[in-house]
Coordinates of C-alpha atoms and ligand atoms in Angstrom, one line a residue:
X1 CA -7.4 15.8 1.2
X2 CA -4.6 16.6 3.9
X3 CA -1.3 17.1 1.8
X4 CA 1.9 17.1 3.2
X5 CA 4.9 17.8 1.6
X6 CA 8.3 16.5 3.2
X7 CA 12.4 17.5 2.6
X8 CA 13.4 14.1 2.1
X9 CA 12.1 10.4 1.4
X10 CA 13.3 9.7 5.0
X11 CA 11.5 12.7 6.1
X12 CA 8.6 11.0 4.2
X13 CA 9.0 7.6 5.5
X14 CA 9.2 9.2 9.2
X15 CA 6.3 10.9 9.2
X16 CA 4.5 7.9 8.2
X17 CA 5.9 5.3 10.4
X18 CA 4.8 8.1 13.6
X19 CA 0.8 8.1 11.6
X20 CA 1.1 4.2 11.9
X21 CA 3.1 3.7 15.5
X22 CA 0.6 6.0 16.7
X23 CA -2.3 4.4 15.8
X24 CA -1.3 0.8 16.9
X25 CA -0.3 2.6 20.5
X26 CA -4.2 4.0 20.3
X27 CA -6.0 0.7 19.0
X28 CA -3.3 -2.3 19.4
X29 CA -5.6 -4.3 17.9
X30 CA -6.4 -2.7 14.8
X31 CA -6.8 -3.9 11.3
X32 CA -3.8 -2.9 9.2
X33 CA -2.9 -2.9 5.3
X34 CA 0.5 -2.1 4.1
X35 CA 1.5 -1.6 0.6
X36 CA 4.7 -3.9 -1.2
X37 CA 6.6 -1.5 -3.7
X38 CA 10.0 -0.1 -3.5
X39 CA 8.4 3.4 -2.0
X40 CA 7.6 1.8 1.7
X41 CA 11.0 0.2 1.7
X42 CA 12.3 3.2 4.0
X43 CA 9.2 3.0 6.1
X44 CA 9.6 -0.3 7.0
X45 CA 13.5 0.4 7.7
X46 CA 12.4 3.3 10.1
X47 CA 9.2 0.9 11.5
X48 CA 12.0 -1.5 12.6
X49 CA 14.3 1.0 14.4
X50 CA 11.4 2.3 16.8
X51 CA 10.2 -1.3 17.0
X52 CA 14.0 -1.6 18.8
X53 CA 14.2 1.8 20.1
X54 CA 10.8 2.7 21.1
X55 CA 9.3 -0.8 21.9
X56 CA 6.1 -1.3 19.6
X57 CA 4.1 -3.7 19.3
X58 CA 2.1 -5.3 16.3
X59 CA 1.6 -8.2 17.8
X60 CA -2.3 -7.4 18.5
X61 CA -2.9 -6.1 14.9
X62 CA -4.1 -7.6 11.9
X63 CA -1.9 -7.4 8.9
X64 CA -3.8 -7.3 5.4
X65 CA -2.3 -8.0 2.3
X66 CA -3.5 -5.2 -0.8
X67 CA -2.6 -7.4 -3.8
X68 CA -0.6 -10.4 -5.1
X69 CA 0.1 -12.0 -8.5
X70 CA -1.8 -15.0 -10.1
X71 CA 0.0 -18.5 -9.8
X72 CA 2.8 -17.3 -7.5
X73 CA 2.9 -19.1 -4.6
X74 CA 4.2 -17.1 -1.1
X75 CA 7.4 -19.3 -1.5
X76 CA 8.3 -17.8 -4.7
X77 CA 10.7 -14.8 -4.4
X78 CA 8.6 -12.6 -6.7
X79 CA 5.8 -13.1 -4.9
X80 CA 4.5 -10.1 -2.8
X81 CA 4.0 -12.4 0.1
X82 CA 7.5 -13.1 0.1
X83 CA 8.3 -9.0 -0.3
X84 CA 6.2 -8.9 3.1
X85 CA 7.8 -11.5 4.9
X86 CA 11.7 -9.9 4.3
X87 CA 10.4 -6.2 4.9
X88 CA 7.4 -6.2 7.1
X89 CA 7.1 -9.8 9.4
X90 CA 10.8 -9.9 10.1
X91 CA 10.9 -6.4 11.3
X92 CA 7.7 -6.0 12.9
X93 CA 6.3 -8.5 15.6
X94 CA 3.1 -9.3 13.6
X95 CA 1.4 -12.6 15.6
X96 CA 1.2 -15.1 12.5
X97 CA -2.4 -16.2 13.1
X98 CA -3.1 -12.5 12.4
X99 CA -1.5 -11.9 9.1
X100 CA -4.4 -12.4 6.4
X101 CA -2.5 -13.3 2.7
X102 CA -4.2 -13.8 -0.2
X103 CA -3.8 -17.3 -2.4
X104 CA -2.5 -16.3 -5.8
X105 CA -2.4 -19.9 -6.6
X106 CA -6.0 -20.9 -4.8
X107 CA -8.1 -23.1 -7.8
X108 CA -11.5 -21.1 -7.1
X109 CA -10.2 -17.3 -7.1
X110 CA -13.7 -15.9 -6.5
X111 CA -14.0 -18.1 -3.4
X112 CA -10.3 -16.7 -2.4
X113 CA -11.0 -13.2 -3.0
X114 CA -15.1 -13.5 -0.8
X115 CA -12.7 -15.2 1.8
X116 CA -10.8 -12.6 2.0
X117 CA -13.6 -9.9 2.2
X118 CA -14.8 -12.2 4.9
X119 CA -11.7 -11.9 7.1
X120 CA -12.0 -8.4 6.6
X121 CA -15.2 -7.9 7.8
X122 CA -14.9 -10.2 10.9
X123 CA -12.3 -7.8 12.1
X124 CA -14.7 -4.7 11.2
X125 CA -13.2 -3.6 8.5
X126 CA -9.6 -1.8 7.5
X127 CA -8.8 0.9 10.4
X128 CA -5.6 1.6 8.5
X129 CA -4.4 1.4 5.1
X130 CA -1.4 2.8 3.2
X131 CA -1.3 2.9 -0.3
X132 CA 1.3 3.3 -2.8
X133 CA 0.7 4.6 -6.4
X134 CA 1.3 3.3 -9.3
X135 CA 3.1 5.4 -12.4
X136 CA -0.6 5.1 -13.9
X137 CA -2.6 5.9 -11.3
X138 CA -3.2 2.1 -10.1
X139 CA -3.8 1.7 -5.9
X140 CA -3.2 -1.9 -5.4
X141 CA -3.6 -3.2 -8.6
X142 CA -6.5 -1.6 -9.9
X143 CA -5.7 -0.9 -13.0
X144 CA -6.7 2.3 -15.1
X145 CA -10.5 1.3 -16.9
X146 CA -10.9 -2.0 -14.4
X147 CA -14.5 -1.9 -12.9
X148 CA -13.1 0.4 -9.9
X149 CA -16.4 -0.4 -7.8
X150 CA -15.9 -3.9 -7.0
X151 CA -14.4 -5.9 -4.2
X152 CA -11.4 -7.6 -4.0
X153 CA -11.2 -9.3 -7.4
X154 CA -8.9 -10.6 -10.2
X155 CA -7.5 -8.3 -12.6
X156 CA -5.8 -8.1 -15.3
X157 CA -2.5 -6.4 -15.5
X158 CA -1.0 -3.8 -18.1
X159 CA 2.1 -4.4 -20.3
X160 CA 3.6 -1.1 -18.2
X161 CA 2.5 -2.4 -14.5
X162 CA 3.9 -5.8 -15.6
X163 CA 7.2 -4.0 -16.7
X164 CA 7.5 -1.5 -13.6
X165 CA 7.6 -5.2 -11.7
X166 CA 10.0 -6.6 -13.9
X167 CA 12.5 -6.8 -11.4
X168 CA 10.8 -9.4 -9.2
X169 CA 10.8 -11.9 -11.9
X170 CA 14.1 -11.6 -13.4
X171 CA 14.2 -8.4 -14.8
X172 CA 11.9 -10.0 -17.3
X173 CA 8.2 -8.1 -18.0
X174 CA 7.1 -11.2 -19.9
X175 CA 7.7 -13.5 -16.3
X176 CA 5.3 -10.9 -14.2
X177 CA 2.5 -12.9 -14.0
X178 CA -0.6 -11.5 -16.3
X179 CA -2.9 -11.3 -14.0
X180 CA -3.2 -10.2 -10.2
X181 CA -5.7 -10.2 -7.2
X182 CA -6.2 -6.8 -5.4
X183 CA -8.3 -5.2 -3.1
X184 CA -11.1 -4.0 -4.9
X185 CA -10.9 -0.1 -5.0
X186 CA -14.5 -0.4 -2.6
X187 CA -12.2 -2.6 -0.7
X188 CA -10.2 0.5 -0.4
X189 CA -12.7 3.1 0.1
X190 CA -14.4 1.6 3.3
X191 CA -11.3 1.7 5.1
X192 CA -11.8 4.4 8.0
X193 CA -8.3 5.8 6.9
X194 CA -5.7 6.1 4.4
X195 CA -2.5 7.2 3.6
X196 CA -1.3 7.6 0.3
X197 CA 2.4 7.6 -0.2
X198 CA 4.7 8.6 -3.0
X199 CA 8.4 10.0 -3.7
X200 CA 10.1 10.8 -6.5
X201 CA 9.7 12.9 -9.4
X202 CA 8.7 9.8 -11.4
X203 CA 5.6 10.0 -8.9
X204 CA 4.7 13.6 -10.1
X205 CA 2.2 13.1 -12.7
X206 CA 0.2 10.5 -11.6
X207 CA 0.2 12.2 -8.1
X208 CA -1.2 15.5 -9.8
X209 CA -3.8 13.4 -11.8
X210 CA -4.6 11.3 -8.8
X211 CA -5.2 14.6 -6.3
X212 CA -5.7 17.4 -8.7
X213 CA -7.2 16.1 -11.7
X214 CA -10.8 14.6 -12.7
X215 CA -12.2 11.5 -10.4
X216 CA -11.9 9.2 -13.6
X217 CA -11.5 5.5 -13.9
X218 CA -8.5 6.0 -15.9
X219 CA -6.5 7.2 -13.0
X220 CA -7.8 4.7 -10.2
X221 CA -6.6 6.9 -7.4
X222 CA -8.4 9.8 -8.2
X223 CA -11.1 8.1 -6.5
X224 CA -9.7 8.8 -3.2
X225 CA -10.4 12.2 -3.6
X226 CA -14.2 10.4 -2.5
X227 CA -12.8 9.4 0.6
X228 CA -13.3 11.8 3.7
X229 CA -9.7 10.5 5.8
X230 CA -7.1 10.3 3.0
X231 CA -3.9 11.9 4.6
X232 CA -1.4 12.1 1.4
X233 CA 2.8 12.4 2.5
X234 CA 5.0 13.2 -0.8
X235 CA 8.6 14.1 -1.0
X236 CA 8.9 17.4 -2.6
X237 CA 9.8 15.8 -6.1
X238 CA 6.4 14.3 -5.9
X239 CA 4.4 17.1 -5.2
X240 CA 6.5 19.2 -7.8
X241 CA 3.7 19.5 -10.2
X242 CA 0.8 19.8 -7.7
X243 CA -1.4 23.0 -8.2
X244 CA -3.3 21.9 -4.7
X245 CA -2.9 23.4 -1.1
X246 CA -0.2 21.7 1.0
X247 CA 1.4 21.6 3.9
X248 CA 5.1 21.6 3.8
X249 CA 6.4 19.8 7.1
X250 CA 9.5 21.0 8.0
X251 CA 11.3 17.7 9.7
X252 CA 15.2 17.3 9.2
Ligands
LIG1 C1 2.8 -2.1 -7.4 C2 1.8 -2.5 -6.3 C3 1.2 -1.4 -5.6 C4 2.3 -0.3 -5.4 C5 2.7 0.3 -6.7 C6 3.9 1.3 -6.6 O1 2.6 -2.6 -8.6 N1 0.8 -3.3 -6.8 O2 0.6 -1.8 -4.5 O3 1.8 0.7 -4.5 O4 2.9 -0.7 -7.7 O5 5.1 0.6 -6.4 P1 6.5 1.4 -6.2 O6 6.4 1.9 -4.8 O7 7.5 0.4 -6.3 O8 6.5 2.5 -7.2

């Protein structure tokens, strides 16, 4: 895997906003997914100054949703759809026929989720996708010991992924919604490339297990270390407990 290690979570967020500007200037058209969280917060800050500055466009790409809870409709505040829409759409010039969310409150979830794979593959498949992690290892909402081989799918979400969301519901674990559809980690793996983010020194363990550590079901990103294109951009609190080669990028 290509590591690189920035100064600063801005540093971080820069260098991915340039990966992702530059490859919408090479394929304006190309299939994008984008992780909710609080870690792309600053990339989506920086994505909407060069929109302004630098004049780019999304308008030709197609925007992927990675996950969203059970029986939350977009409308609801919590939901991830809603996270997209203050942080991503409003910023970005994403053409609304060409964002692709998934139903959290659709009646047939298996039919959502094979829609879903279908709009996927009518647009050939994910040219881009960035990932956050989860403080147990989850990508999307895989969760550590779910069938990691599957499409996207319903899960099931842990007591400490439900808390660590807390704060979209009300600061209240018990509101987060039990259960979740995600990408499936196959989902994830066909996608020709993928950046995994992560900053701060609460990152630092799972980021060691993920990159360093065993390709296990119990840390669903270690999978990625099965992927050929992963490109990985950590702050240096992240990477503090990596024993891997990296690349420290020295950017102001
Ligand atoms: C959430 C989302 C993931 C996200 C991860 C990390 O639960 N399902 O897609 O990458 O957890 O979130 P954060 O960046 O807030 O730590």
């Amino acid at each position: 895997m290509d590591v690189r290690v920035f100064e600063s979570v801005s540093a971080v967020a820069s260098g991915v906003a340039d990966t992702i500007v530059r490859a919408v200037a090479e394929a304006p058209g190309a299939a994008l997914a984008l992780p909710t969280g609080r870690t792309p917060r600053a990339i989506y800050e920086e994505l909407r100054r060069r929109r302004e500055a630098e004049r780019v466009s999304f308008a030709r790409a197609h925007f992927f949703e990675i996950d969203e809870f059970v029986g939350v409709p977009a409308s609801h505040p919590g939901s991830f759809a809603a996270y997209l829409r203050r942080y991503v759409f409003t910023a970005l010039d994403f053409d609304a026929s060409r964002i692709h969310l998934l139903d959290g409150t659709a009646s047939d979830l298996a039919a959502e989720c094979a829609r879903f794979e279908g709009a996927i593959a009518r647009c050939g498949g994910l040219d881009l996708l960035v990932l956050g992690i989860g403080m147990n290892g989850h990508i999307g909402f895989n969760e550590p010991g779910d069938t990691l081989t599957g499409p996207t799918h319903a899960v099931s979400l842990l007591a400490s992924t439900r808390s660590d969301n807390a704060a979209l519901f009300g600061g209240r674990a018990g509101d987060v919604p039990a259960r979740a559809l995600t990408m499936g980690v196959s989902t994830l793996l066909r996608a020709a490339r993928i950046l995994l983010v992560a900053t701060g020194r609460a990152k630092a363990d799972c980021v060691e297990k993920a990159l360093a550590g065993p390709i296990t079901a119990r840390v669903p990103a270690s999978l990625l270390q099965t992927h050929r294109a992963v490109e990985v951009y950590l702050d240096r609190d992240a990477a503090s407990l990596l024993r891997v080669p990296v690349a420290l990028v020295d950017r102001p």
